[in-house]
Amino acid sequence: MHVGVLKEIAPRERRVALVPDSVARLIKAGDTVTVERGAGAAAWFSDEAYVAAGATLGDARSAGAADLVCKVQRLSDGELDAVHSGAVVVAVAGREAAASPETLAGRGITLLALERVPRSTRAQSMDVLSSQATVAGYKAALIGATSLARFLPMLTTAAGSLTPAKALVLGAGVAGLQAIATSRRLGAVVTGFDVRPAAAEDVLSLGAKFLAPEAIAQDASTAGGYAKELAEEQQQRVLAAIGGAIVQSDLVISTAAIPGKPAPRLITAVMVAQMKPGSVIVDVAAETGGNCELTRPGETVESHGVTIIGPLNLPSTMPMHASQMFSRNVQTLVDLVRKDGKLMLDMNDDIIAARCSGGSAR
Ligand code: NAD
């Protein structure tokens, strides 16, 4: 099977879909791999490392002419021109995918959309949402720590004693739990919140407090383990339950998300106005509109002395490890579609079917 790796062209995208270690594993399994020159450079994986792993270097045309073409972000029309009919593209399809399954089907190309992940144990090693959310949660905690005008840990020094910062993490999925673990390691007093009943135990297991168990919605989870959009009355109950803790926090990291929907609004402008000057909000949900009413995606704004940070594509800011994890997810998926050395899509396999279907598995 011929595997191609394309260089990312989106602004500020520094990740690469396959790192040299994965390329070596694919070659050991019998594949040939063509990597577009410079594909790994922004994540600090050199062309020489790919060659040492057994890959051939090429341009976008030769890498795109493979049986299976790997990229982090969806392919542009220009890139698709190199992909031949019958080939498979492995990438994150994105919401306004130009390279939608329908467009691709017209060209005889199949898209395996990496973000359509059945939440099963078998699919876990191919789950780019989880691996990249881990990076996002970690980085959000660090951004919060470095944006505050105070320490996170308690300090007792000859120059006086300093109280620890209070951090509140809203949304305790993969990113939220990583943000909780990281800010706890840095010494903050951490509280977590989520509407899914199962999340409370996860938060407590990390040594953080769980805020407002009464605001948990027993019917908030889908069969896949994700949250559902709350009814207006439930949403108001949540805001009333968490508002007091938000205004007392030094650092709020918000990660609440609902698949396929805008991020739920959990931090209102009124709450921000009541927060202590010098507090910081890191809104990891900025990409889908933000959990805070005042978030401007991709920007840092200040309101009433509160800094509101709306970072985009956090995983790309740690491209080396983000790519390493992404690449392992992709490599496991490539292993799944190789049968006797040839590309074969088994539509009876739920992982393949979910990614090919054009609908979300969520
Ligand atoms: P996500 O990114 O879709 O959402 C982040 C969090 O926001 C979720 O925990 C969600 O409950 C929460 N949320 C939504 N609306 C909220 C609101 N109004 N207030 C507070 N919080 C709100 O979710 P995710 O991180 O991808 O994972 C969700 C669940 O799936 C977790 O339980 C996770 O452990 C599980 N999961 C399972 C697998 C697997 O089985 N393969 C893989 C990854 C994650």
Coordinates of C-alpha atoms and ligand atoms in Angstrom, one line a residue:
M1 CA 0.0 0.0 0.0
H2 CA 1.4 3.4 -0.9
V3 CA 0.9 6.0 1.8
G4 CA 1.3 9.8 1.2
V5 CA 1.9 12.5 3.8
L6 CA 1.0 16.1 2.8
K7 CA 2.4 19.3 4.3
E8 CA -0.2 21.4 6.1
I9 CA -1.0 24.7 4.4
A10 CA -3.6 26.3 6.8
P11 CA -2.2 29.4 8.6
R12 CA -0.8 28.6 12.0
E13 CA -1.1 24.8 11.5
R14 CA 2.2 23.3 12.6
R15 CA 1.3 19.7 13.0
V16 CA 2.0 16.8 10.7
A17 CA -0.2 13.8 10.2
L18 CA 2.5 11.1 10.4
V19 CA 5.8 11.5 12.3
P20 CA 9.0 9.5 11.3
D21 CA 8.4 6.9 14.0
S22 CA 5.0 6.0 12.6
V23 CA 6.4 6.0 9.0
A24 CA 9.0 3.4 10.1
R25 CA 6.2 1.2 11.5
L26 CA 4.2 1.5 8.3
I27 CA 7.2 0.6 6.2
K28 CA 7.9 -2.4 8.5
A29 CA 4.3 -3.5 7.9
G30 CA 5.0 -3.5 4.1
D31 CA 3.8 0.0 3.0
T32 CA 5.8 2.5 0.9
V33 CA 5.6 6.1 2.1
T34 CA 6.0 9.3 0.2
V35 CA 6.3 12.5 2.4
E36 CA 6.0 16.0 0.9
R37 CA 9.2 17.8 1.5
G38 CA 9.1 20.0 4.7
A39 CA 5.9 18.3 5.9
G40 CA 7.2 17.8 9.5
A41 CA 9.5 20.9 9.7
A42 CA 7.1 23.1 11.7
A43 CA 6.8 20.3 14.3
W44 CA 10.6 19.7 14.3
F45 CA 10.6 16.5 12.3
S46 CA 13.2 16.9 9.6
D47 CA 13.1 15.6 6.0
E48 CA 16.3 13.6 7.0
A49 CA 14.4 11.9 9.8
Y50 CA 11.7 10.8 7.4
V51 CA 14.4 9.5 4.9
A52 CA 16.1 7.6 7.8
A53 CA 12.7 6.1 8.6
G54 CA 12.5 4.7 5.0
A55 CA 10.3 7.3 3.4
T56 CA 10.8 8.8 -0.1
L57 CA 10.6 12.6 -0.2
G58 CA 8.4 14.2 -2.9
D59 CA 6.2 17.2 -3.7
A60 CA 2.5 17.6 -3.1
R61 CA 1.7 15.9 -6.4
S62 CA 3.7 12.7 -5.7
A63 CA 2.6 12.5 -2.0
G64 CA -1.0 13.1 -3.1
A65 CA -0.9 10.4 -5.7
A66 CA -0.7 7.6 -3.0
D67 CA -3.4 5.0 -2.4
L68 CA -4.0 6.5 1.1
V69 CA -3.2 10.2 1.6
C70 CA -2.8 11.5 5.2
K71 CA -3.1 15.1 6.3
V72 CA -4.2 16.9 9.6
Q73 CA -6.6 19.4 8.1
R74 CA -8.9 18.9 5.1
L75 CA -7.4 19.0 1.6
S76 CA -7.8 22.0 -0.6
D77 CA -9.2 21.7 -4.1
G78 CA -5.7 22.0 -5.5
E79 CA -4.4 19.2 -3.3
L80 CA -7.4 17.0 -4.3
D81 CA -6.5 17.4 -7.9
A82 CA -3.4 15.1 -7.3
V83 CA -5.5 12.4 -5.5
H84 CA -6.6 9.6 -7.9
S85 CA -10.0 8.0 -8.1
G86 CA -10.2 5.0 -5.8
A87 CA -7.8 6.6 -3.2
V88 CA -8.6 7.2 0.4
V89 CA -8.0 10.5 2.2
V90 CA -7.4 10.4 6.0
A91 CA -7.9 13.9 7.6
V92 CA -10.0 15.9 9.9
A93 CA -13.0 16.8 7.6
G94 CA -13.9 20.0 9.5
R95 CA -17.3 21.7 9.6
E96 CA -17.4 23.5 6.3
A97 CA -15.5 20.8 4.5
A98 CA -14.8 21.8 0.9
A99 CA -13.5 18.2 0.7
S100 CA -16.8 16.9 2.0
P101 CA -17.7 13.2 1.6
E102 CA -20.1 14.2 -1.2
T103 CA -17.5 16.3 -3.1
L104 CA -15.0 13.5 -2.8
A105 CA -17.4 10.9 -3.8
G106 CA -17.9 12.8 -7.1
R107 CA -14.2 12.3 -7.7
G108 CA -14.2 8.6 -6.6
I109 CA -12.2 9.4 -3.5
T110 CA -13.2 8.2 0.0
L111 CA -12.7 10.4 3.0
L112 CA -12.0 8.8 6.4
A113 CA -12.9 11.7 8.6
L114 CA -10.7 11.5 11.7
E115 CA -13.1 13.4 14.0
R116 CA -15.9 10.9 13.6
V117 CA -15.0 8.6 16.4
P118 CA -17.1 5.9 17.8
R119 CA -16.6 6.1 21.5
S120 CA -15.6 2.5 22.0
T121 CA -12.5 0.9 23.6
R122 CA -11.3 -0.4 20.3
A123 CA -11.5 3.1 18.7
Q124 CA -9.6 4.8 21.5
S125 CA -6.2 4.4 19.9
M126 CA -7.5 6.1 16.7
D127 CA -9.3 8.9 18.5
V128 CA -7.7 12.3 17.5
L129 CA -10.4 14.2 19.4
S130 CA -9.1 12.8 22.7
S131 CA -5.4 13.0 21.9
Q132 CA -5.6 16.6 20.7
A133 CA -7.9 17.6 23.6
T134 CA -5.3 16.3 26.0
V135 CA -2.8 18.8 24.5
A136 CA -5.4 21.6 24.5
G137 CA -6.3 21.1 28.2
Y138 CA -2.6 21.0 29.3
K139 CA -1.7 24.1 27.2
A140 CA -4.8 26.0 28.5
A141 CA -3.7 25.5 32.1
L142 CA -0.2 26.8 31.2
I143 CA -1.6 29.8 29.4
G144 CA -3.8 30.6 32.4
A145 CA -0.8 30.2 34.8
T146 CA 1.4 32.6 32.8
S147 CA -1.4 35.1 32.2
L148 CA -2.2 35.6 35.9
A149 CA -0.7 38.4 37.9
R150 CA -0.2 36.0 40.8
F151 CA 1.3 32.5 41.7
L152 CA -0.9 29.4 41.4
P153 CA 0.6 27.6 44.4
M154 CA 0.6 28.7 48.0
L155 CA 4.0 30.2 49.0
T156 CA 5.5 30.8 52.4
T157 CA 8.5 33.0 52.0
A158 CA 10.6 35.5 54.0
A159 CA 8.7 38.2 52.0
G160 CA 5.4 36.9 53.3
S161 CA 2.8 34.2 52.7
L162 CA 0.8 34.0 49.5
T163 CA -2.5 32.2 49.2
P164 CA -3.0 29.7 46.3
A165 CA -5.0 30.7 43.3
K166 CA -8.5 29.3 42.9
A167 CA -9.0 27.7 39.5
L168 CA -12.3 26.6 38.1
V169 CA -12.6 24.2 35.2
L170 CA -15.9 24.1 33.3
G171 CA -16.5 21.0 31.3
A172 CA -14.7 17.9 32.6
G173 CA -14.2 15.9 29.3
V174 CA -10.8 15.0 28.0
A175 CA -9.5 18.7 27.8
G176 CA -11.1 19.7 31.1
L177 CA -9.7 16.8 33.0
Q178 CA -6.2 17.5 31.7
A179 CA -6.6 21.2 32.6
I180 CA -7.6 20.1 36.1
A181 CA -4.6 17.8 36.5
T182 CA -2.2 20.4 35.2
S183 CA -3.4 23.3 37.3
R184 CA -3.4 21.0 40.3
R185 CA 0.2 20.0 39.6
L186 CA 1.0 23.7 39.5
G187 CA -0.4 24.2 43.0
A188 CA -3.8 25.8 42.4
V189 CA -6.9 24.9 44.4
V190 CA -9.0 23.4 41.7
T191 CA -12.7 22.9 41.3
G192 CA -14.4 21.2 38.3
F193 CA -17.9 21.2 36.9
D194 CA -19.8 19.3 34.2
V195 CA -23.4 18.5 33.5
R196 CA -22.8 14.8 32.8
P197 CA -23.3 12.6 35.9
A198 CA -20.2 10.5 35.1
A199 CA -17.9 13.5 35.2
A200 CA -18.2 14.2 38.9
E201 CA -16.3 11.0 39.7
D202 CA -13.6 11.8 37.2
V203 CA -13.1 15.3 38.7
L204 CA -12.9 13.9 42.3
S205 CA -10.4 11.2 41.2
L206 CA -8.0 14.0 40.3
G207 CA -8.2 15.4 43.8
A208 CA -10.2 18.4 42.7
K209 CA -13.6 19.5 44.2
F210 CA -16.7 19.1 42.2
L211 CA -18.9 22.2 42.0
A212 CA -22.7 22.1 42.3
P213 CA -23.6 18.4 42.0
E214 CA -27.2 19.5 42.2
A215 CA -26.8 21.1 38.7
I216 CA -25.9 17.8 37.1
A217 CA -28.5 16.8 34.6
Q218 CA -29.2 13.0 34.8
D219 CA -30.3 13.0 31.2
A220 CA -27.3 15.1 29.9
S221 CA -25.4 12.3 28.3
T222 CA -25.9 10.7 24.9
A223 CA -25.4 7.0 24.4
G224 CA -21.9 7.9 23.0
G225 CA -20.9 9.6 26.3
Y226 CA -21.1 13.2 25.1
A227 CA -23.3 16.0 26.5
K228 CA -26.6 17.0 25.0
E229 CA -27.8 20.6 24.6
L230 CA -29.6 21.5 27.8
A231 CA -33.2 22.7 27.9
E232 CA -33.5 26.5 28.7
E233 CA -34.7 25.8 32.2
Q234 CA -31.9 23.4 32.9
Q235 CA -29.3 25.8 31.4
Q236 CA -30.6 28.6 33.8
R237 CA -30.3 26.2 36.7
V238 CA -26.6 25.5 35.7
L239 CA -25.8 29.3 35.4
A240 CA -27.4 29.9 38.8
A241 CA -25.4 27.1 40.4
I242 CA -22.0 28.0 39.0
G243 CA -22.1 31.8 38.8
G244 CA -21.0 32.3 42.5
A245 CA -17.9 30.1 42.0
I246 CA -17.0 31.8 38.7
V247 CA -16.9 35.3 40.2
Q248 CA -14.7 34.1 43.1
S249 CA -12.2 32.3 40.9
D250 CA -8.8 33.7 39.9
L251 CA -8.6 31.5 36.9
V252 CA -11.5 30.0 34.9
I253 CA -10.6 27.4 32.2
S254 CA -13.7 26.6 30.2
T255 CA -13.9 23.6 27.9
A256 CA -17.6 22.8 27.7
A257 CA -18.7 21.5 24.3
I258 CA -21.6 19.9 22.6
P259 CA -20.8 17.9 19.4
G260 CA -22.0 19.7 16.3
K261 CA -23.5 22.6 18.2
P262 CA -22.2 26.1 19.4
A263 CA -20.5 25.9 22.8
P264 CA -22.9 26.4 25.7
R265 CA -22.8 29.9 27.3
L266 CA -21.7 29.4 30.9
I267 CA -20.0 32.7 31.7
T268 CA -22.1 35.8 31.2
A269 CA -20.9 39.4 30.8
V270 CA -22.6 40.1 34.2
M271 CA -20.5 37.4 35.8
V272 CA -17.3 38.8 34.2
A273 CA -18.1 42.2 35.6
Q274 CA -18.3 40.7 39.1
M275 CA -15.0 38.8 38.9
K276 CA -11.9 40.2 40.7
P277 CA -9.7 42.5 38.5
G278 CA -6.7 40.5 37.5
S279 CA -8.6 37.3 37.0
V280 CA -8.2 35.3 33.8
I281 CA -10.5 33.2 31.7
V282 CA -9.0 30.8 29.1
D283 CA -11.9 29.8 26.8
V284 CA -10.9 26.6 25.2
A285 CA -14.3 26.5 23.5
A286 CA -13.5 29.6 21.5
E287 CA -13.3 27.6 18.3
T288 CA -17.1 26.9 18.5
G289 CA -18.1 30.4 19.7
G290 CA -16.8 30.2 23.3
N291 CA -18.3 29.4 26.8
C292 CA -17.9 33.1 27.8
E293 CA -20.2 35.7 26.3
L294 CA -17.3 38.1 25.8
T295 CA -14.9 35.7 24.2
R296 CA -13.5 36.8 20.8
P297 CA -12.1 33.7 19.0
G298 CA -8.4 34.0 18.4
E299 CA -8.1 37.2 20.5
T300 CA -7.4 38.3 24.0
V301 CA -9.7 40.9 25.4
E302 CA -10.0 42.7 28.7
S303 CA -13.2 43.6 30.4
H304 CA -13.6 45.1 34.0
G305 CA -9.9 44.1 34.6
V306 CA -10.6 40.4 33.6
T307 CA -8.5 39.0 30.8
I308 CA -10.5 36.7 28.4
I309 CA -8.3 34.6 26.2
G310 CA -10.0 32.8 23.2
P311 CA -7.2 30.5 21.8
L312 CA -7.6 28.7 18.5
N313 CA -6.0 25.4 17.5
L314 CA -4.2 24.9 20.8
P315 CA -2.8 21.5 19.8
S316 CA -0.8 23.2 17.0
T317 CA 1.0 25.3 19.6
M318 CA 2.7 22.1 20.9
P319 CA 3.3 20.6 17.5
M320 CA 5.8 18.0 18.4
H321 CA 3.8 16.0 20.9
A322 CA 0.5 16.9 19.3
S323 CA 1.8 15.4 16.0
Q324 CA 3.3 12.4 17.8
M325 CA -0.1 11.5 19.3
F326 CA -2.1 12.4 16.1
S327 CA 0.3 10.3 14.1
R328 CA -0.2 7.2 16.4
N329 CA -4.0 7.6 15.9
V330 CA -3.5 7.8 12.1
Q331 CA -1.1 4.9 12.0
T332 CA -3.5 2.6 13.9
L333 CA -6.2 3.5 11.5
V334 CA -3.9 2.8 8.5
D335 CA -3.1 -0.6 10.1
L336 CA -6.9 -1.2 10.2
V337 CA -7.5 -0.6 6.5
R338 CA -4.5 -2.8 5.3
K339 CA -5.5 -6.3 4.5
D340 CA -2.8 -8.6 3.0
G341 CA -0.7 -5.5 2.2
K342 CA -3.6 -3.9 0.2
L343 CA -6.0 -1.1 1.0
M344 CA -9.4 -2.5 1.9
L345 CA -12.3 -0.6 3.5
D346 CA -14.5 -3.0 5.5
M347 CA -17.8 -1.3 5.8
N348 CA -18.9 -3.9 8.4
D349 CA -16.3 -2.4 10.7
D350 CA -18.1 0.3 12.9
I351 CA -14.9 2.4 13.0
I352 CA -14.6 2.5 9.2
A353 CA -18.3 2.9 8.6
A354 CA -18.6 5.8 11.1
R355 CA -15.7 7.7 9.4
C356 CA -16.9 7.1 5.9
S357 CA -20.6 7.6 6.4
G358 CA -20.6 11.4 5.9
G359 CA -22.6 11.6 9.1
S360 CA -21.1 12.0 12.6
A361 CA -20.7 9.0 14.8
R362 CA -21.4 11.2 17.8
Ligands
NAD1 P1 -16.5 17.4 24.5 O1 -15.2 18.0 24.0 O2 -17.6 17.1 23.5 O3 -17.1 18.3 25.7 C1 -16.4 18.7 26.8 C2 -17.1 18.6 28.0 O4 -18.1 19.6 28.1 C3 -17.9 17.3 28.2 O5 -17.5 16.6 29.4 C4 -19.4 17.7 28.3 O6 -20.1 16.9 29.2 C5 -19.2 19.2 28.9 N1 -20.4 20.0 28.8 C6 -21.3 20.1 27.7 N2 -22.2 21.1 28.0 C7 -22.0 21.5 29.3 C8 -22.6 22.5 30.1 N3 -23.7 23.1 29.8 N4 -22.0 22.7 31.3 C9 -20.9 22.0 31.7 N5 -20.2 21.1 31.0 C10 -20.8 20.9 29.7 O7 -16.3 16.0 25.3 P2 -15.0 15.0 25.3 O8 -14.0 15.6 26.1 O9 -14.6 14.7 23.9 O10 -15.6 13.7 26.0 C11 -16.9 13.5 26.5 C12 -16.9 12.1 27.2 O11 -16.5 11.0 26.3 C13 -16.0 11.9 28.4 O12 -16.7 11.2 29.3 C14 -14.9 11.1 27.9 O13 -14.3 10.4 28.9 C15 -15.6 10.2 26.9 N6 -14.7 9.6 26.0 C16 -14.8 8.3 25.7 C17 -13.9 7.8 24.7 C18 -14.0 6.3 24.4 O14 -14.7 5.6 25.0 N7 -13.3 5.9 23.3 C19 -12.9 8.6 24.1 C20 -12.8 9.9 24.5 C21 -13.7 10.4 25.4

